[in-house]
GROMACS .gro file of C-alpha atoms in nm:
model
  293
    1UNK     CA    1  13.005   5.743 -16.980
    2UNK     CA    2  13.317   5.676 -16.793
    3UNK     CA    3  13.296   5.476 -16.481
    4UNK     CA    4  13.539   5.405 -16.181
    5UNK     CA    5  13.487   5.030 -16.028
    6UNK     CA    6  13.695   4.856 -15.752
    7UNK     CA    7  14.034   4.682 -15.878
    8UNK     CA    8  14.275   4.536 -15.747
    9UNK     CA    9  14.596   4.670 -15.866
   10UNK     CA   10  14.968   4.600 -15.932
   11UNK     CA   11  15.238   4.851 -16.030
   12UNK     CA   12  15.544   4.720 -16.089
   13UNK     CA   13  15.876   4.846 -16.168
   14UNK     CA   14  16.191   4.680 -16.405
   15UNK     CA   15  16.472   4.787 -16.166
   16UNK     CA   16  16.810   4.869 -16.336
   17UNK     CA   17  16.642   4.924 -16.658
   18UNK     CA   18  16.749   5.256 -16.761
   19UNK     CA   19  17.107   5.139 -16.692
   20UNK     CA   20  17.114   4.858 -16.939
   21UNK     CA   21  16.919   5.006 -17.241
   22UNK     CA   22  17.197   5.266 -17.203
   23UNK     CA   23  17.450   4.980 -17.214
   24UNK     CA   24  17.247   4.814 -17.455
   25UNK     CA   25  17.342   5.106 -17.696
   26UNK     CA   26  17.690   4.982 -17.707
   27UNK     CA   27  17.636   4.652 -17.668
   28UNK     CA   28  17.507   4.389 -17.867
   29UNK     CA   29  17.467   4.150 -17.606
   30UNK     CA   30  17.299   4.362 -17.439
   31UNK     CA   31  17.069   4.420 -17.772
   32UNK     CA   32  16.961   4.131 -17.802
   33UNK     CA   33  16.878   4.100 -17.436
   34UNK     CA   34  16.666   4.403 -17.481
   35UNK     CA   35  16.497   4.283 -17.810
   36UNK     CA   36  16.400   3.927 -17.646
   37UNK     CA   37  16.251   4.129 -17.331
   38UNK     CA   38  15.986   4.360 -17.502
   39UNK     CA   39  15.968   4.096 -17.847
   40UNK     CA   40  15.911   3.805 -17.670
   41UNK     CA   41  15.941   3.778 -17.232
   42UNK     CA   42  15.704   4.040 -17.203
   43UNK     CA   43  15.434   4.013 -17.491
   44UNK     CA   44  15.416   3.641 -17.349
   45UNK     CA   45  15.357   3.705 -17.030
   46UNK     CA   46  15.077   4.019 -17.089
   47UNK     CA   47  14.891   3.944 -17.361
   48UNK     CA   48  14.546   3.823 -17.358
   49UNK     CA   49  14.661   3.575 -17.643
   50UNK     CA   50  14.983   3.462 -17.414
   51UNK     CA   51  14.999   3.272 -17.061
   52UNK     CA   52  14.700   3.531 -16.967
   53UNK     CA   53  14.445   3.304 -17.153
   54UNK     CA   54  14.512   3.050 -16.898
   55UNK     CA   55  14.311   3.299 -16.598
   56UNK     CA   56  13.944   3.232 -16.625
   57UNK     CA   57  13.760   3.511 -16.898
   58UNK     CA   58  13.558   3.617 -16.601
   59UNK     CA   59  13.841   3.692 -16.430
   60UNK     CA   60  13.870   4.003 -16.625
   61UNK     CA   61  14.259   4.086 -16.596
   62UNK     CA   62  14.418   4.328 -16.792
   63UNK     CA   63  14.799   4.380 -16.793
   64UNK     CA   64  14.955   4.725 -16.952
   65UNK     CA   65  15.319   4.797 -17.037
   66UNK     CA   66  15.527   5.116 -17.110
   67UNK     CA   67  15.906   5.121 -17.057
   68UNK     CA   68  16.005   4.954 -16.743
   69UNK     CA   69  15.693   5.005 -16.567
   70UNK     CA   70  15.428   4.694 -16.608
   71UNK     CA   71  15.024   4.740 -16.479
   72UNK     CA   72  14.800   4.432 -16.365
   73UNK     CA   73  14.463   4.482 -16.255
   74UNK     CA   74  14.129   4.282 -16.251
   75UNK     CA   75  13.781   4.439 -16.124
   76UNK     CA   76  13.623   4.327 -15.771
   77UNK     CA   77  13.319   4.151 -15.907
   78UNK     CA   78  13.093   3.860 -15.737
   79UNK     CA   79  13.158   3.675 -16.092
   80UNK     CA   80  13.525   3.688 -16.023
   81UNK     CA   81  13.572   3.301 -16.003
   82UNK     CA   82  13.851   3.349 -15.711
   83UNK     CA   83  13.977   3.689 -15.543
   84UNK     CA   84  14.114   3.947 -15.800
   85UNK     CA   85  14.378   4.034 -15.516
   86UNK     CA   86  14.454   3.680 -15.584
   87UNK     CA   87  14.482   3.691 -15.941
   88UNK     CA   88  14.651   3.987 -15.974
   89UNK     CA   89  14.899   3.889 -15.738
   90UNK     CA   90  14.974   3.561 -15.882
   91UNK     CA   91  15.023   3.712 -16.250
   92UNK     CA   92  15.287   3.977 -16.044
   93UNK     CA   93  15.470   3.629 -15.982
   94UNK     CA   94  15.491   3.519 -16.310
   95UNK     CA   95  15.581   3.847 -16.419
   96UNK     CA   96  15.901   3.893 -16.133
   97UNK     CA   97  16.024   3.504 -16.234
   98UNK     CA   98  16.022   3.569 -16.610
   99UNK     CA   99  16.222   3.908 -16.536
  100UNK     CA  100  16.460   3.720 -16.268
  101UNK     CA  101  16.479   3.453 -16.544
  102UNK     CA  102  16.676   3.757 -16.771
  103UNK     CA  103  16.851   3.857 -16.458
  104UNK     CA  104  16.639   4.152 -16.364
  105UNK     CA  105  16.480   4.253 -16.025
  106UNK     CA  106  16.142   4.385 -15.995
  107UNK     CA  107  15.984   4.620 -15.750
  108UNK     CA  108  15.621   4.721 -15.674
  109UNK     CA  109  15.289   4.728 -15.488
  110UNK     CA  110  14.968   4.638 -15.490
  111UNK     CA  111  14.643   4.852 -15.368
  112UNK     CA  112  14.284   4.778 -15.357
  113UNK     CA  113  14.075   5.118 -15.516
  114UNK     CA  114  13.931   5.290 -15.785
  115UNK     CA  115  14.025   5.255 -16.115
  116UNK     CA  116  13.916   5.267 -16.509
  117UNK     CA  117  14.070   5.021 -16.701
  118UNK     CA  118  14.051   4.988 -17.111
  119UNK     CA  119  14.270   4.806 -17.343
  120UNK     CA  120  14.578   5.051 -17.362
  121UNK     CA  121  14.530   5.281 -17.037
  122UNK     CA  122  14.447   5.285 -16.642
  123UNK     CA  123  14.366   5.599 -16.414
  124UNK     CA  124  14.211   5.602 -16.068
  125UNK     CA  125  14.257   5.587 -15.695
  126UNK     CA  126  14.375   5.265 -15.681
  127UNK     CA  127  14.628   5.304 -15.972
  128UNK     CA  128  14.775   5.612 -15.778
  129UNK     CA  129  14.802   5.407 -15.469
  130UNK     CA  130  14.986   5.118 -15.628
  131UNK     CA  131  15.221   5.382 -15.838
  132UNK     CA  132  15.304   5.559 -15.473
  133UNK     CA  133  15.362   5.182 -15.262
  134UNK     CA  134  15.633   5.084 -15.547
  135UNK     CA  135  15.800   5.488 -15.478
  136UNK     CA  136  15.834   5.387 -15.122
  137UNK     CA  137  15.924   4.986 -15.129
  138UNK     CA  138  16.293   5.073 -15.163
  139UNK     CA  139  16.411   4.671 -15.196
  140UNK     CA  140  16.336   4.449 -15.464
  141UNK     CA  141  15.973   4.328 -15.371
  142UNK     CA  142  15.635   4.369 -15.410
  143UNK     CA  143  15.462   4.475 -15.118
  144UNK     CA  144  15.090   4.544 -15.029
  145UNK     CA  145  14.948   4.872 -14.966
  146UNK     CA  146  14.691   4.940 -14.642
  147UNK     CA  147  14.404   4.855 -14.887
  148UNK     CA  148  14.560   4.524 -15.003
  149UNK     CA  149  14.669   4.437 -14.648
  150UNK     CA  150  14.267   4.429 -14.566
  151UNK     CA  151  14.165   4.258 -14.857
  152UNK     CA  152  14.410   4.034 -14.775
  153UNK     CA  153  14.324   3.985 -14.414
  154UNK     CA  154  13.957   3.930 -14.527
  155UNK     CA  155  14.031   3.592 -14.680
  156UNK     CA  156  14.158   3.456 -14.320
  157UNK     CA  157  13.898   3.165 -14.227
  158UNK     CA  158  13.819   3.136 -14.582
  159UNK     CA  159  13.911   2.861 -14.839
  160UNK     CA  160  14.197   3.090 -14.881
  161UNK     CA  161  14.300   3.183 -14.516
  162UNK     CA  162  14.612   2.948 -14.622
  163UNK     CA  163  14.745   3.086 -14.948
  164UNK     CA  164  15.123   3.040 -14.943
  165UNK     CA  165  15.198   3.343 -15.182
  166UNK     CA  166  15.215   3.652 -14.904
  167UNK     CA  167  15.554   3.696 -14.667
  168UNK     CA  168  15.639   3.953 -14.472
  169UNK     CA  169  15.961   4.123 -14.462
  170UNK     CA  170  16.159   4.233 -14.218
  171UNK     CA  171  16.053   4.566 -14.157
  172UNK     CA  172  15.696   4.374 -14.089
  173UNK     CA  173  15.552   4.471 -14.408
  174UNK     CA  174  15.354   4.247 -14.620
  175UNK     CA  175  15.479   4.169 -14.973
  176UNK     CA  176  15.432   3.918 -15.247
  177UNK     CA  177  15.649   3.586 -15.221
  178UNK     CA  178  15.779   3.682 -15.577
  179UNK     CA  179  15.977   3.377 -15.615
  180UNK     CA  180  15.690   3.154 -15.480
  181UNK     CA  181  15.799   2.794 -15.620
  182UNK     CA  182  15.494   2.692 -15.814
  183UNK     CA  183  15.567   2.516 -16.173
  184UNK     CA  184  15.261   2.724 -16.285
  185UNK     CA  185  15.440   3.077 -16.218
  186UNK     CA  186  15.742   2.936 -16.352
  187UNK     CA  187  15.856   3.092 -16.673
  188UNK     CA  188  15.858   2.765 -16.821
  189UNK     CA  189  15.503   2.573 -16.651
  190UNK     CA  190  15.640   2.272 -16.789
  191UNK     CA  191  16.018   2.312 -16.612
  192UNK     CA  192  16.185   2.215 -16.288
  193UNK     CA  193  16.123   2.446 -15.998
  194UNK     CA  194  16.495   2.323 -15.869
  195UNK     CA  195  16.650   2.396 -16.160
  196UNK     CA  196  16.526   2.713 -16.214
  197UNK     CA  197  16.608   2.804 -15.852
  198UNK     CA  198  16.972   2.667 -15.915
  199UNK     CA  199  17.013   2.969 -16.184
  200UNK     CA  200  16.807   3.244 -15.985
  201UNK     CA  201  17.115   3.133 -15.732
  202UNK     CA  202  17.363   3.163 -15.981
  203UNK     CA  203  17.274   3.494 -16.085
  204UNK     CA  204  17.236   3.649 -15.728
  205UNK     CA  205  17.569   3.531 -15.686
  206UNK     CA  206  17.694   3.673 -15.995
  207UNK     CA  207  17.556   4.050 -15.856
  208UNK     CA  208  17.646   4.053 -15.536
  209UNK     CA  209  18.001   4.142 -15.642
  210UNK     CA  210  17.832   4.442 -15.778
  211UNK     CA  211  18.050   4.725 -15.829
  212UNK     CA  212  17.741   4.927 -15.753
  213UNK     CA  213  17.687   4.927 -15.417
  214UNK     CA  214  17.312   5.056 -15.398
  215UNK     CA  215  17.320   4.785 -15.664
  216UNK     CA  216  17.449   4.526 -15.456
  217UNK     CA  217  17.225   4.633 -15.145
  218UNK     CA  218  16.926   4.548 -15.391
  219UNK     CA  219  17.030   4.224 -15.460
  220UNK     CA  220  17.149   4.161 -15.081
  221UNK     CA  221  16.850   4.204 -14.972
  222UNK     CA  222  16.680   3.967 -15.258
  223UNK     CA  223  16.911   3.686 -15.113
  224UNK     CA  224  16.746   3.692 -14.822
  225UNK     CA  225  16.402   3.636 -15.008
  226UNK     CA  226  16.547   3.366 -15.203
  227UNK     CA  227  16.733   3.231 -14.858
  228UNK     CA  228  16.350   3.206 -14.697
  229UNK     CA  229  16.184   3.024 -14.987
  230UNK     CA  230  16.491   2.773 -14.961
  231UNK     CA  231  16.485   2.724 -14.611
  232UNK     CA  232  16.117   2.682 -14.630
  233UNK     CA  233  16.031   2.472 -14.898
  234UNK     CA  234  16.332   2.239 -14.854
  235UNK     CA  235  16.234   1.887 -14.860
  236UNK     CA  236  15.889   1.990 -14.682
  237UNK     CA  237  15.664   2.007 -14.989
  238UNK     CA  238  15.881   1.852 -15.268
  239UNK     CA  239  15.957   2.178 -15.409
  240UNK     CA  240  16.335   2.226 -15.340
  241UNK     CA  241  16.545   1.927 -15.178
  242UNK     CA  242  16.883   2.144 -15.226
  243UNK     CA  243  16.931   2.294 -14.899
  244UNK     CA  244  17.271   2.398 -15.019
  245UNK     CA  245  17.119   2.673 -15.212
  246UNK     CA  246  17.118   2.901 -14.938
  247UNK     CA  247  17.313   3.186 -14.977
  248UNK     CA  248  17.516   3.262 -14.651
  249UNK     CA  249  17.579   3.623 -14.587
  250UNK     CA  250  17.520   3.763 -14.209
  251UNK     CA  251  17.345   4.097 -14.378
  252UNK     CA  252  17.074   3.932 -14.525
  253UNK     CA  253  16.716   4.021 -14.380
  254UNK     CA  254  16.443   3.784 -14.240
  255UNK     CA  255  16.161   3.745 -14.430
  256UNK     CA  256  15.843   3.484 -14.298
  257UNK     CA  257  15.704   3.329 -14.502
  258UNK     CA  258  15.356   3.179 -14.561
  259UNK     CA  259  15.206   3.536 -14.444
  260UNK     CA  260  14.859   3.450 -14.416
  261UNK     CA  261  14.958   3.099 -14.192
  262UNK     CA  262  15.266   3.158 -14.014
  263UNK     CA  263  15.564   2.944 -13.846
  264UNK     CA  264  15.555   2.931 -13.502
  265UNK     CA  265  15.823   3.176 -13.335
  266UNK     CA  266  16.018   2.912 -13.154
  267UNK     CA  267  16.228   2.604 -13.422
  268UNK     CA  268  16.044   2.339 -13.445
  269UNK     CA  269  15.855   2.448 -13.757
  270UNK     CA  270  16.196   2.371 -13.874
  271UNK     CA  271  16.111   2.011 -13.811
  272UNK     CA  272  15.774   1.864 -14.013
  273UNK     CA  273  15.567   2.110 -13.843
  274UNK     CA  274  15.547   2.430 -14.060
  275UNK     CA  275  15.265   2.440 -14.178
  276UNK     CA  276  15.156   2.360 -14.570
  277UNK     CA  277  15.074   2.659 -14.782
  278UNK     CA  278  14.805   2.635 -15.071
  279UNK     CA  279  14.808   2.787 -15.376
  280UNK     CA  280  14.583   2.844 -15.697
  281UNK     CA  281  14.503   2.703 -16.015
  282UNK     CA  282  14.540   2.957 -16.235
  283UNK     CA  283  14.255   2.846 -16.427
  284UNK     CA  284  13.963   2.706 -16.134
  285UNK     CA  285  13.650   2.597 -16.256
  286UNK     CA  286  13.538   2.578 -15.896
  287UNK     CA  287  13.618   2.872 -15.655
  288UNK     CA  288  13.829   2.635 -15.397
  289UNK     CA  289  14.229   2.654 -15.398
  290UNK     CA  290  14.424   2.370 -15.481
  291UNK     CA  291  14.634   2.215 -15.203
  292UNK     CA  292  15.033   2.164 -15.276
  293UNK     CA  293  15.108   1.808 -15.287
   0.00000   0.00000   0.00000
């Protein structure tokens, strides 16, 4: 008999996608492109046999694809070895760097509900709720649905009351840091956080002259995400030591980040004092998060 269990969800969205498989028609750039995104990007990072096997079995997360549109979601269970909001939210990060990696931007939500899950299909509450957040998120980002938001607050005072991967943006929302610079959501776990920032840069740059000007506003307002993780993990943390990455344009939004352990609202977290955001092993025997060196 069919059952409906608590999930935690993700819906995301490949935006621009119907553009360039219509360009991809004509073009064999393009083509190729396309081929290496559903032949290879996307088969490694969804399938159970791909970077998946790295999240504990107990974990129980299931990705889906069809067309642009990708699916994460992992059950609310005691076993779980770390919160499935957690898990879910860190494979939505792997998934937005591999897609930024190809020069794509990715939109979505995440929502905390009812759902049945099997290999090759999701329907429930908190599917419906995801699929509506991504409708209204407008900007390139990932943000978290009422639901989420009170999951999310729940893990304040807990081992993970200082999990670096939530922002909020400037509208006071809270979303995913998509771009979160941990080798482990990397594309590439074995490759260089700066150097992989250094292209994300490169092609920002290379859309902001965007004949397209909803186009451009998209990837306007991604600056600004990328601007925040600069500015914040500068030197700091040993992620990024290339402050000149920052993209200077007056129109670009605020975003905080470190969500769940906030700056203080006067400048002198800009000095030493921000404080250190944790994140987690993919992969945790134990149910603790690891601290950032």
């Amino acid at each position: 008999m069919m059952e409906f269990h608590p999930h935690a969800v993700a819906y995301l969205d490949i935006l621009g996608f119907s553009n360039f498989v219509k360009a991809a028609e004509e073009d064999s750039i393009k083509l190729k492109q396309l081929d290496m995104l559903f032949n290879e990007i996307i088969p490694r990072e969804i399938s159970s046999e791909g970077r998946n096997s790295a999240f504990p079995d107990n974990m129980e997360l299931k990705c889906l694809s069809c067309s642009d549109s990708l699916v994460i979601s992992a059950p609310i269970s005691e076993k779980s070895p770390y919160p499935p909001l957690v898990a879910v939210s860190i494979k939505a990060i792997q998934i937005t760097h591999a897609l930024l990696d190809m020069g794509f931007l990715v939109r979505g939500a995440i929502a905390v509900g009812n759902a049945h899950c099997t290999e090759s299909n999701i329907f429930g509450t908190g599917f419906q709720q995801a699929v509506e957040g991504e409708k209204s998120a407008v900007d390139p980002q990932i943000m978290l649905n009422e639901s989420a938001v009170q999951a999310l607050d729940g893990l304040k005072g807990s081992l993970y009351g200082n999990l670096g991967i939530f922002a909020k943006n400037n509208s006071g929302q809270i979303i995913l840091d998509s771009i979160y610079p941990e080798q482990n959501y990397l594309p590439n776990k074995n490759g260089d956080v700066e150097e992989y920032f250094k292209k994300y840069r490169q092609i920002i740059m290379d859309n902001l002259v965007h004949i397209n000007p909803e186009a451009r506003r998209k990837w306007l307002w991604f600056s600004g995400l990328f601007n925040a993780n600069v500015k914040y993990f500068t030197s700091r943390f040993g992620f990024l030591k290339d402050k000149t990455m920052m993209i200077s344009d007056d129109e670009l939004p605020d975003i905080v980040i470190n969500y769940l352990n906030p700056p203080p609202a006067d400048s002198t977290w800009l000095q030493e004092r921000s404080p250190q955001p944790l994140c987690v092993k993919i992969k945790a025997p134990e149910r603790s998060p690891k601290e950032e060196s």
